[in-house]
Amino acid sequence: MMGDARLIDGKASGAALRLRVAAAAADLKTRHGIVPGLATVLVGEDPASQVYVRSKGKASIEAGLASFEHKLPASTSEAELLALIAKLNADPSVDGILVQLPLPAQIDTLRVLDAIDPAKDVDGFHVVNTGRLWTGGQALVPCTPTGCLLLLRDTLGSLAGLDAVVLGRSNIVGKPMAALLLGENCTVTLAHSRTRDLPDLCRRADILVAAVGRPEMVRGDWIKPGGTVIDVGINRVPGEGEKSRLVGDVAFAEAKAVAGAITPVPGGVGPMTIACLLRNTVVAAARRRGLTAADI
Ligand code: NDP
């Protein structure tokens, strides 16, 4: 196995998941006349956020969902944003509400996220969903860690008893990833910038999830031989000439020579994230009405 890790193809898995979501959405429409609707809210002109919101809208429509895009100026006040969220909470055609982060400095992000109806919180960032995730309740779970988990299950089958190390403790990726792996009966270590001797810790990991936002920080000799590496990082670094290129948080070529399986960047976790957002929207549409969506 050494020297040639299996590539975990997130592009293919993401495309397959989108097809399952589209089938579940079509089923909701045929049986109950419901078209799941996703509302996206973008405040300001951040170019990366504009790209993300546009691709979420496009993917929604491709999967047979309704897409409602709300664009507000960078000068929007917190009260104005909260008023829009109240309107979307009350709108029966909206099943999912996604507020694109980051928000401008004058707006308190946590206050905004917690104003979203937890039943429509398709990003899974509301404190109620966070609490349900950690206590084993029926939560809407953040999309990126859900995507990582689906890739891990596809690659390894049962994860029970495996040693998992999650690098990064953000509310968006690291913490929910740790909760999901614990739910799969892994023994989980959640590491961060104050963790001592990271390389040594990582070398014990059957599963290593890197979500630090530091280009190629994880080196080949941090990897357990035969281990599974999920690289969440998306970092733009200078490339040849004027061009820039994307790299992950893992030094891919080095890690590939040691790991048993590894996600590439791009084409690994990224494509799963949007697919999981669509999945959450269909699940939310069904659950809000006391129905169960087809198995996706
Ligand atoms: P944050 O910046 O919110 O969190 C980074 C985490 O990494 C923090 O917990 C921080 O520790 C830790 N960290 C930073 N430097 C080090 C270090 N030198 N050693 C150990 N730990 C360190 O990032 P996000 O979680 O939002 O995102 C992480 C990466 O994932 C980014 O590259 C982002 O672009 C990418 N991403 C990709 C997505 C996708 O769809 N593929 C979706 C979301 C994010 P501490 O808490 O101690 O400061």
CSV table of N, CA and C in Angstrom, one decimal, residues 154-286:
chain,number,residue,atom,x,y,z
A,154,ASP,N,-17.5,5.9,3.1
A,154,ASP,CA,-17.3,5.2,1.8
A,154,ASP,C,-15.9,4.5,1.8
A,155,THR,N,-14.9,5.1,2.4
A,155,THR,CA,-13.6,4.6,2.3
A,155,THR,C,-13.3,3.5,3.2
A,156,LEU,N,-13.8,3.6,4.4
A,156,LEU,CA,-13.4,2.7,5.5
A,156,LEU,C,-14.6,1.8,6.0
A,157,GLY,N,-15.8,2.0,5.6
A,157,GLY,CA,-16.9,1.3,6.2
A,157,GLY,C,-17.1,1.7,7.7
A,158,SER,N,-17.1,0.8,8.6
A,158,SER,CA,-17.2,1.1,10.0
A,158,SER,C,-16.0,1.9,10.5
A,159,LEU,N,-16.2,2.9,11.3
A,159,LEU,CA,-15.1,3.7,11.9
A,159,LEU,C,-14.9,3.3,13.3
A,160,ALA,N,-15.7,2.4,13.8
A,160,ALA,CA,-15.7,2.1,15.3
A,160,ALA,C,-14.3,1.7,15.8
A,161,GLY,N,-13.9,2.3,16.9
A,161,GLY,CA,-12.6,2.0,17.5
A,161,GLY,C,-11.4,2.6,16.9
A,162,LEU,N,-11.5,3.3,15.8
A,162,LEU,CA,-10.3,3.9,15.2
A,162,LEU,C,-9.9,5.2,16.0
A,163,ASP,N,-8.6,5.5,15.9
A,163,ASP,CA,-8.1,6.7,16.5
A,163,ASP,C,-8.2,7.8,15.5
A,164,ALA,N,-8.9,8.9,15.8
A,164,ALA,CA,-9.1,10.0,14.9
A,164,ALA,C,-8.5,11.3,15.5
A,165,VAL,N,-7.7,12.0,14.7
A,165,VAL,CA,-7.2,13.3,15.1
A,165,VAL,C,-7.8,14.3,14.2
A,166,VAL,N,-8.5,15.4,14.8
A,166,VAL,CA,-9.0,16.5,14.0
A,166,VAL,C,-8.1,17.7,14.3
A,167,LEU,N,-7.5,18.3,13.3
A,167,LEU,CA,-6.7,19.4,13.5
A,167,LEU,C,-7.5,20.7,13.2
A,168,GLY,N,-7.7,21.5,14.2
A,168,GLY,CA,-8.6,22.7,14.0
A,168,GLY,C,-9.8,22.5,14.8
A,169,ARG,N,-10.2,23.6,15.6
A,169,ARG,CA,-11.4,23.5,16.5
A,169,ARG,C,-12.4,24.6,16.2
A,170,SER,N,-12.6,24.9,14.9
A,170,SER,CA,-13.6,26.0,14.6
A,170,SER,C,-15.0,25.4,14.8
A,171,ASN,N,-16.0,26.3,15.0
A,171,ASN,CA,-17.4,25.9,15.1
A,171,ASN,C,-17.9,25.3,13.8
A,172,ILE,N,-17.3,25.7,12.7
A,172,ILE,CA,-17.8,25.3,11.4
A,172,ILE,C,-17.3,24.0,11.0
A,173,VAL,N,-16.0,23.7,11.3
A,173,VAL,CA,-15.5,22.4,10.8
A,173,VAL,C,-15.0,21.5,12.0
A,174,GLY,N,-14.0,22.0,12.7
A,174,GLY,CA,-13.3,21.1,13.7
A,174,GLY,C,-14.2,20.5,14.8
A,175,LYS,N,-14.9,21.4,15.5
A,175,LYS,CA,-15.8,20.9,16.6
A,175,LYS,C,-16.9,19.9,16.1
A,176,PRO,N,-17.7,20.3,15.1
A,176,PRO,CA,-18.7,19.3,14.6
A,176,PRO,C,-18.1,18.0,14.1
A,177,MET,N,-16.9,18.1,13.4
A,177,MET,CA,-16.2,16.9,12.9
A,177,MET,C,-15.9,16.0,14.1
A,178,ALA,N,-15.4,16.6,15.2
A,178,ALA,CA,-15.1,15.7,16.4
A,178,ALA,C,-16.4,15.1,16.9
A,179,ALA,N,-17.5,15.8,16.9
A,179,ALA,CA,-18.7,15.2,17.4
A,179,ALA,C,-19.2,14.1,16.5
A,180,LEU,N,-19.1,14.3,15.2
A,180,LEU,CA,-19.5,13.2,14.3
A,180,LEU,C,-18.7,12.0,14.4
A,181,LEU,N,-17.4,12.1,14.6
A,181,LEU,CA,-16.5,11.0,14.7
A,181,LEU,C,-16.7,10.3,16.0
A,182,LEU,N,-17.0,11.0,17.1
A,182,LEU,CA,-17.3,10.4,18.4
A,182,LEU,C,-18.6,9.6,18.2
A,183,GLY,N,-19.6,10.1,17.4
A,183,GLY,CA,-20.8,9.4,17.2
A,183,GLY,C,-20.6,8.1,16.4
A,184,GLU,N,-19.5,8.0,15.7
A,184,GLU,CA,-19.1,6.8,14.9
A,184,GLU,C,-18.3,5.9,15.8
A,185,ASN,N,-18.1,6.2,17.1
A,185,ASN,CA,-17.3,5.4,18.0
A,185,ASN,C,-15.8,5.4,17.7
A,186,CYS,N,-15.3,6.5,17.2
A,186,CYS,CA,-13.9,6.7,17.1
A,186,CYS,C,-13.4,7.2,18.5
A,187,THR,N,-12.1,7.1,18.7
A,187,THR,CA,-11.5,7.8,19.9
A,187,THR,C,-10.9,9.1,19.3
A,188,VAL,N,-11.4,10.2,19.8
A,188,VAL,CA,-11.2,11.5,19.0
A,188,VAL,C,-10.3,12.4,19.8
A,189,THR,N,-9.3,12.9,19.2
A,189,THR,CA,-8.5,14.0,19.7
A,189,THR,C,-8.7,15.3,18.9
A,190,LEU,N,-9.0,16.4,19.5
A,190,LEU,CA,-9.3,17.6,18.9
A,190,LEU,C,-8.1,18.5,19.1
A,191,ALA,N,-7.3,18.7,18.1
A,191,ALA,CA,-6.0,19.5,18.3
A,191,ALA,C,-6.1,20.9,17.7
A,192,HIS,N,-5.3,21.8,18.2
A,192,HIS,CA,-5.4,23.2,17.8
A,192,HIS,C,-4.0,23.9,17.9
A,193,SER,N,-4.0,25.2,17.9
A,193,SER,CA,-2.7,25.9,17.8
A,193,SER,C,-1.9,25.7,19.1
A,194,ARG,N,-2.5,25.4,20.2
A,194,ARG,CA,-1.7,25.2,21.5
A,194,ARG,C,-1.4,23.7,21.7
A,195,THR,N,-1.7,22.8,20.8
A,195,THR,CA,-1.4,21.4,21.0
A,195,THR,C,0.1,21.2,21.0
A,196,ARG,N,0.6,20.4,21.9
A,196,ARG,CA,2.0,20.1,21.9
A,196,ARG,C,2.4,18.9,21.0
A,197,ASP,N,3.5,19.0,20.4
A,197,ASP,CA,4.0,17.9,19.5
A,197,ASP,C,2.9,17.3,18.5
A,198,LEU,N,2.4,18.2,17.7
A,198,LEU,CA,1.4,17.8,16.7
A,198,LEU,C,1.9,16.6,15.8
A,199,PRO,N,3.2,16.6,15.3
A,199,PRO,CA,3.5,15.5,14.4
A,199,PRO,C,3.4,14.2,15.1
A,200,ASP,N,3.8,14.1,16.3
A,200,ASP,CA,3.7,12.8,17.1
A,200,ASP,C,2.3,12.4,17.3
A,201,LEU,N,1.4,13.4,17.6
A,201,LEU,CA,0.0,13.1,17.8
A,201,LEU,C,-0.6,12.6,16.5
A,202,CYS,N,-0.3,13.3,15.4
A,202,CYS,CA,-0.9,12.9,14.1
A,202,CYS,C,-0.5,11.5,13.7
A,203,ARG,N,0.8,11.1,14.0
A,203,ARG,CA,1.3,9.8,13.6
A,203,ARG,C,0.5,8.7,14.2
A,204,ARG,N,-0.3,9.0,15.2
A,204,ARG,CA,-1.1,7.9,15.8
A,204,ARG,C,-2.5,7.8,15.2
A,205,ALA,N,-2.8,8.7,14.2
A,205,ALA,CA,-4.1,8.8,13.8
A,205,ALA,C,-4.4,7.8,12.6
A,206,ASP,N,-5.4,6.9,12.9
A,206,ASP,CA,-6.0,6.1,11.8
A,206,ASP,C,-6.7,7.0,10.8
A,207,ILE,N,-7.3,8.0,11.4
A,207,ILE,CA,-8.0,9.0,10.6
A,207,ILE,C,-7.5,10.4,11.0
A,208,LEU,N,-7.0,11.1,10.0
A,208,LEU,CA,-6.5,12.5,10.2
A,208,LEU,C,-7.3,13.5,9.4
A,209,VAL,N,-8.0,14.4,10.1
A,209,VAL,CA,-8.8,15.4,9.4
A,209,VAL,C,-8.1,16.8,9.6
A,210,ALA,N,-7.6,17.4,8.6
A,210,ALA,CA,-6.9,18.6,8.7
A,210,ALA,C,-7.7,19.8,8.3
A,211,ALA,N,-8.0,20.7,9.2
A,211,ALA,CA,-8.8,21.9,9.0
A,211,ALA,C,-8.3,23.1,9.7
A,212,VAL,N,-7.1,23.5,9.3
A,212,VAL,CA,-6.3,24.6,10.0
A,212,VAL,C,-6.2,25.9,9.1
A,213,GLY,N,-6.3,25.8,7.8
A,213,GLY,CA,-6.1,26.9,7.0
A,213,GLY,C,-4.7,27.4,6.9
A,214,ARG,N,-3.7,26.4,7.0
A,214,ARG,CA,-2.3,26.7,6.8
A,214,ARG,C,-1.8,25.8,5.7
A,215,PRO,N,-1.3,26.4,4.6
A,215,PRO,CA,-1.0,25.7,3.4
A,215,PRO,C,0.1,24.6,3.7
A,216,GLU,N,-0.2,23.4,3.4
A,216,GLU,CA,0.7,22.2,3.4
A,216,GLU,C,1.4,22.1,4.7
A,217,MET,N,0.7,22.4,5.8
A,217,MET,CA,1.3,22.3,7.2
A,217,MET,C,1.6,20.9,7.6
A,218,VAL,N,0.7,20.0,7.2
A,218,VAL,CA,0.9,18.6,7.6
A,218,VAL,C,1.8,17.9,6.6
A,219,ARG,N,3.0,17.4,7.1
A,219,ARG,CA,4.0,16.8,6.3
A,219,ARG,C,3.8,15.3,6.2
A,220,GLY,N,4.5,14.7,5.2
A,220,GLY,CA,4.4,13.3,5.0
A,220,GLY,C,4.8,12.5,6.3
A,221,ASP,N,5.8,12.9,7.0
A,221,ASP,CA,6.2,12.1,8.2
A,221,ASP,C,5.3,12.4,9.4
A,222,TRP,N,4.2,13.1,9.2
A,222,TRP,CA,3.2,13.2,10.3
A,222,TRP,C,2.1,12.1,10.1
A,223,ILE,N,2.2,11.4,9.0
A,223,ILE,CA,1.1,10.5,8.6
A,223,ILE,C,1.4,9.1,9.1
A,224,LYS,N,0.4,8.5,9.7
A,224,LYS,CA,0.5,7.1,10.0
A,224,LYS,C,0.5,6.2,8.7
A,225,PRO,N,1.5,5.3,8.6
A,225,PRO,CA,1.4,4.5,7.3
A,225,PRO,C,0.1,3.8,7.2
A,226,GLY,N,-0.5,3.9,6.0
A,226,GLY,CA,-1.8,3.3,5.8
A,226,GLY,C,-3.0,4.0,6.3
A,227,GLY,N,-2.8,5.2,7.0
A,227,GLY,CA,-3.9,5.9,7.6
A,227,GLY,C,-4.7,6.7,6.5
A,228,THR,N,-5.8,7.2,6.9
A,228,THR,CA,-6.7,7.9,6.0
A,228,THR,C,-6.7,9.4,6.3
A,229,VAL,N,-6.4,10.2,5.3
A,229,VAL,CA,-6.2,11.6,5.4
A,229,VAL,C,-7.3,12.4,4.7
A,230,ILE,N,-8.0,13.2,5.5
A,230,ILE,CA,-9.1,14.1,4.9
A,230,ILE,C,-8.6,15.5,5.0
A,231,ASP,N,-8.3,16.2,3.9
A,231,ASP,CA,-7.8,17.5,3.8
A,231,ASP,C,-8.9,18.5,3.5
A,232,VAL,N,-9.3,19.3,4.6
A,232,VAL,CA,-10.3,20.3,4.4
A,232,VAL,C,-9.8,21.6,3.9
A,233,GLY,N,-8.6,21.9,4.1
A,233,GLY,CA,-8.0,23.2,3.8
A,233,GLY,C,-8.2,23.6,2.3
A,234,ILE,N,-8.5,24.9,2.2
A,234,ILE,CA,-8.5,25.5,0.8
A,234,ILE,C,-7.6,26.7,0.9
A,235,ASN,N,-6.4,26.7,0.4
A,235,ASN,CA,-5.5,27.8,0.5
A,235,ASN,C,-5.0,28.2,-0.8
A,236,ARG,N,-5.1,29.5,-1.1
A,236,ARG,CA,-4.6,30.0,-2.4
A,236,ARG,C,-3.2,30.5,-2.2
A,237,VAL,N,-2.2,29.9,-3.0
A,237,VAL,CA,-0.8,30.2,-2.9
A,237,VAL,C,-0.3,30.7,-4.2
A,238,PRO,N,0.8,31.4,-4.3
A,238,PRO,CA,1.4,31.8,-5.6
A,238,PRO,C,1.8,30.6,-6.4
A,239,GLY,N,1.4,30.6,-7.7
A,239,GLY,CA,1.8,29.5,-8.6
A,239,GLY,C,2.9,30.0,-9.6
A,240,GLU,N,2.9,29.4,-10.7
A,240,GLU,CA,3.8,29.8,-11.8
A,240,GLU,C,3.4,31.2,-12.3
A,241,GLY,N,4.4,32.0,-12.5
A,241,GLY,CA,4.1,33.4,-13.1
A,241,GLY,C,3.1,34.1,-12.3
A,242,GLU,N,2.1,34.6,-13.0
A,242,GLU,CA,1.0,35.5,-12.3
A,242,GLU,C,0.0,34.6,-11.6
A,243,LYS,N,0.0,33.3,-12.0
A,243,LYS,CA,-1.2,32.5,-11.6
A,243,LYS,C,-1.0,32.1,-10.1
A,244,SER,N,-2.2,31.8,-9.5
A,244,SER,CA,-2.2,31.3,-8.1
A,244,SER,C,-2.7,29.8,-8.3
A,245,ARG,N,-2.5,29.0,-7.2
A,245,ARG,CA,-3.1,27.7,-7.2
A,245,ARG,C,-3.6,27.3,-5.9
A,246,LEU,N,-4.5,26.3,-5.8
A,246,LEU,CA,-5.1,25.9,-4.5
A,246,LEU,C,-4.3,24.8,-4.0
A,247,VAL,N,-4.0,24.9,-2.7
A,247,VAL,CA,-3.4,23.7,-2.0
A,247,VAL,C,-4.2,23.5,-0.7
A,248,GLY,N,-4.1,22.3,-0.1
A,248,GLY,CA,-4.7,22.0,1.1
A,248,GLY,C,-3.9,22.3,2.3
A,249,ASP,N,-4.3,21.8,3.5
A,249,ASP,CA,-3.5,21.9,4.7
A,249,ASP,C,-2.4,20.8,4.8
A,250,VAL,N,-2.5,19.8,3.8
A,250,VAL,CA,-1.6,18.7,3.9
A,250,VAL,C,-0.7,18.8,2.6
A,251,ALA,N,0.6,18.5,2.9
A,251,ALA,CA,1.6,18.4,1.7
A,251,ALA,C,1.2,17.1,1.0
A,252,PHE,N,0.5,17.3,-0.1
A,252,PHE,CA,-0.2,16.1,-0.7
A,252,PHE,C,0.7,15.0,-1.2
A,253,ALA,N,1.8,15.4,-2.0
A,253,ALA,CA,2.6,14.4,-2.6
A,253,ALA,C,3.3,13.6,-1.5
A,254,GLU,N,3.8,14.3,-0.5
A,254,GLU,CA,4.5,13.6,0.7
A,254,GLU,C,3.5,12.6,1.4
A,255,ALA,N,2.3,13.2,1.6
A,255,ALA,CA,1.3,12.4,2.4
A,255,ALA,C,0.8,11.2,1.6
A,256,LYS,N,0.7,11.4,0.3
A,256,LYS,CA,0.2,10.3,-0.6
A,256,LYS,C,1.2,9.1,-0.5
A,257,ALA,N,2.5,9.4,-0.3
A,257,ALA,CA,3.4,8.3,-0.3
A,257,ALA,C,3.4,7.5,1.0
A,258,VAL,N,2.6,7.9,2.0
A,258,VAL,CA,2.6,7.2,3.3
A,258,VAL,C,1.2,6.7,3.6
A,259,ALA,N,0.2,7.5,3.3
A,259,ALA,CA,-1.2,7.2,3.7
A,259,ALA,C,-1.7,6.0,2.9
A,260,GLY,N,-2.9,5.5,3.4
A,260,GLY,CA,-3.6,4.5,2.7
A,260,GLY,C,-4.6,5.1,1.8
A,261,ALA,N,-5.2,6.2,2.2
A,261,ALA,CA,-6.2,6.9,1.3
A,261,ALA,C,-6.1,8.4,1.7
A,262,ILE,N,-6.4,9.2,0.7
A,262,ILE,CA,-6.2,10.7,0.9
A,262,ILE,C,-7.1,11.4,-0.1
A,263,THR,N,-7.7,12.6,0.4
A,263,THR,CA,-8.5,13.4,-0.5
A,263,THR,C,-7.5,14.4,-1.2
A,264,PRO,N,-7.8,14.7,-2.4
A,264,PRO,CA,-7.0,15.8,-3.1
A,264,PRO,C,-7.6,17.1,-2.8
A,265,VAL,N,-6.9,18.2,-3.1
A,265,VAL,CA,-7.4,19.6,-3.1
A,265,VAL,C,-6.9,20.2,-4.4
A,266,PRO,N,-7.8,20.7,-5.2
A,266,PRO,CA,-9.3,20.6,-5.1
A,266,PRO,C,-9.8,19.2,-5.5
A,267,GLY,N,-11.1,19.0,-5.4
A,267,GLY,CA,-11.7,17.7,-5.8
A,267,GLY,C,-11.9,16.7,-4.7
A,268,GLY,N,-11.7,17.1,-3.4
A,268,GLY,CA,-11.9,16.2,-2.3
A,268,GLY,C,-13.1,16.6,-1.5
A,269,VAL,N,-12.9,17.3,-0.4
A,269,VAL,CA,-14.0,17.7,0.5
A,269,VAL,C,-14.9,18.8,-0.1
A,270,GLY,N,-14.3,19.7,-0.9
A,270,GLY,CA,-15.1,20.8,-1.5
A,270,GLY,C,-16.4,20.4,-2.1
A,271,PRO,N,-16.3,19.5,-3.1
A,271,PRO,CA,-17.6,19.2,-3.8
A,271,PRO,C,-18.6,18.5,-2.9
A,272,MET,N,-18.2,17.9,-1.8
A,272,MET,CA,-19.1,17.3,-0.9
A,272,MET,C,-19.9,18.3,-0.1
A,273,THR,N,-19.3,19.5,0.2
A,273,THR,CA,-19.9,20.5,1.0
A,273,THR,C,-21.2,21.0,0.4
A,274,ILE,N,-21.2,21.4,-0.8
A,274,ILE,CA,-22.4,21.9,-1.4
A,274,ILE,C,-23.5,20.8,-1.5
A,275,ALA,N,-23.0,19.6,-1.9
A,275,ALA,CA,-24.0,18.5,-2.0
A,275,ALA,C,-24.7,18.2,-0.6
A,276,CYS,N,-23.9,18.4,0.5
A,276,CYS,CA,-24.5,18.2,1.8
A,276,CYS,C,-25.5,19.4,2.2
A,277,LEU,N,-25.2,20.5,1.7
A,277,LEU,CA,-26.1,21.7,1.9
A,277,LEU,C,-27.5,21.4,1.2
A,278,LEU,N,-27.4,20.8,0.0
A,278,LEU,CA,-28.7,20.5,-0.7
A,278,LEU,C,-29.4,19.4,0.1
A,279,ARG,N,-28.6,18.4,0.6
A,279,ARG,CA,-29.2,17.3,1.3
A,279,ARG,C,-29.9,17.8,2.6
A,280,ASN,N,-29.2,18.8,3.3
A,280,ASN,CA,-29.8,19.3,4.5
A,280,ASN,C,-31.1,20.1,4.2
A,281,THR,N,-31.2,20.7,3.0
A,281,THR,CA,-32.4,21.5,2.6
A,281,THR,C,-33.6,20.5,2.4
A,282,VAL,N,-33.3,19.4,1.7
A,282,VAL,CA,-34.4,18.4,1.5
A,282,VAL,C,-34.8,17.8,2.8
A,283,VAL,N,-33.8,17.5,3.7
A,283,VAL,CA,-34.2,16.9,5.0
A,283,VAL,C,-35.0,17.9,5.8
A,284,ALA,N,-34.6,19.2,5.8
A,284,ALA,CA,-35.3,20.2,6.5
A,284,ALA,C,-36.8,20.3,6.0
A,285,ALA,N,-36.9,20.3,4.6
A,285,ALA,CA,-38.2,20.5,4.0
A,285,ALA,C,-39.2,19.3,4.5
A,286,ALA,N,-38.6,18.1,4.6
A,286,ALA,CA,-39.4,17.0,5.0
A,286,ALA,C,-39.7,17.1,6.5
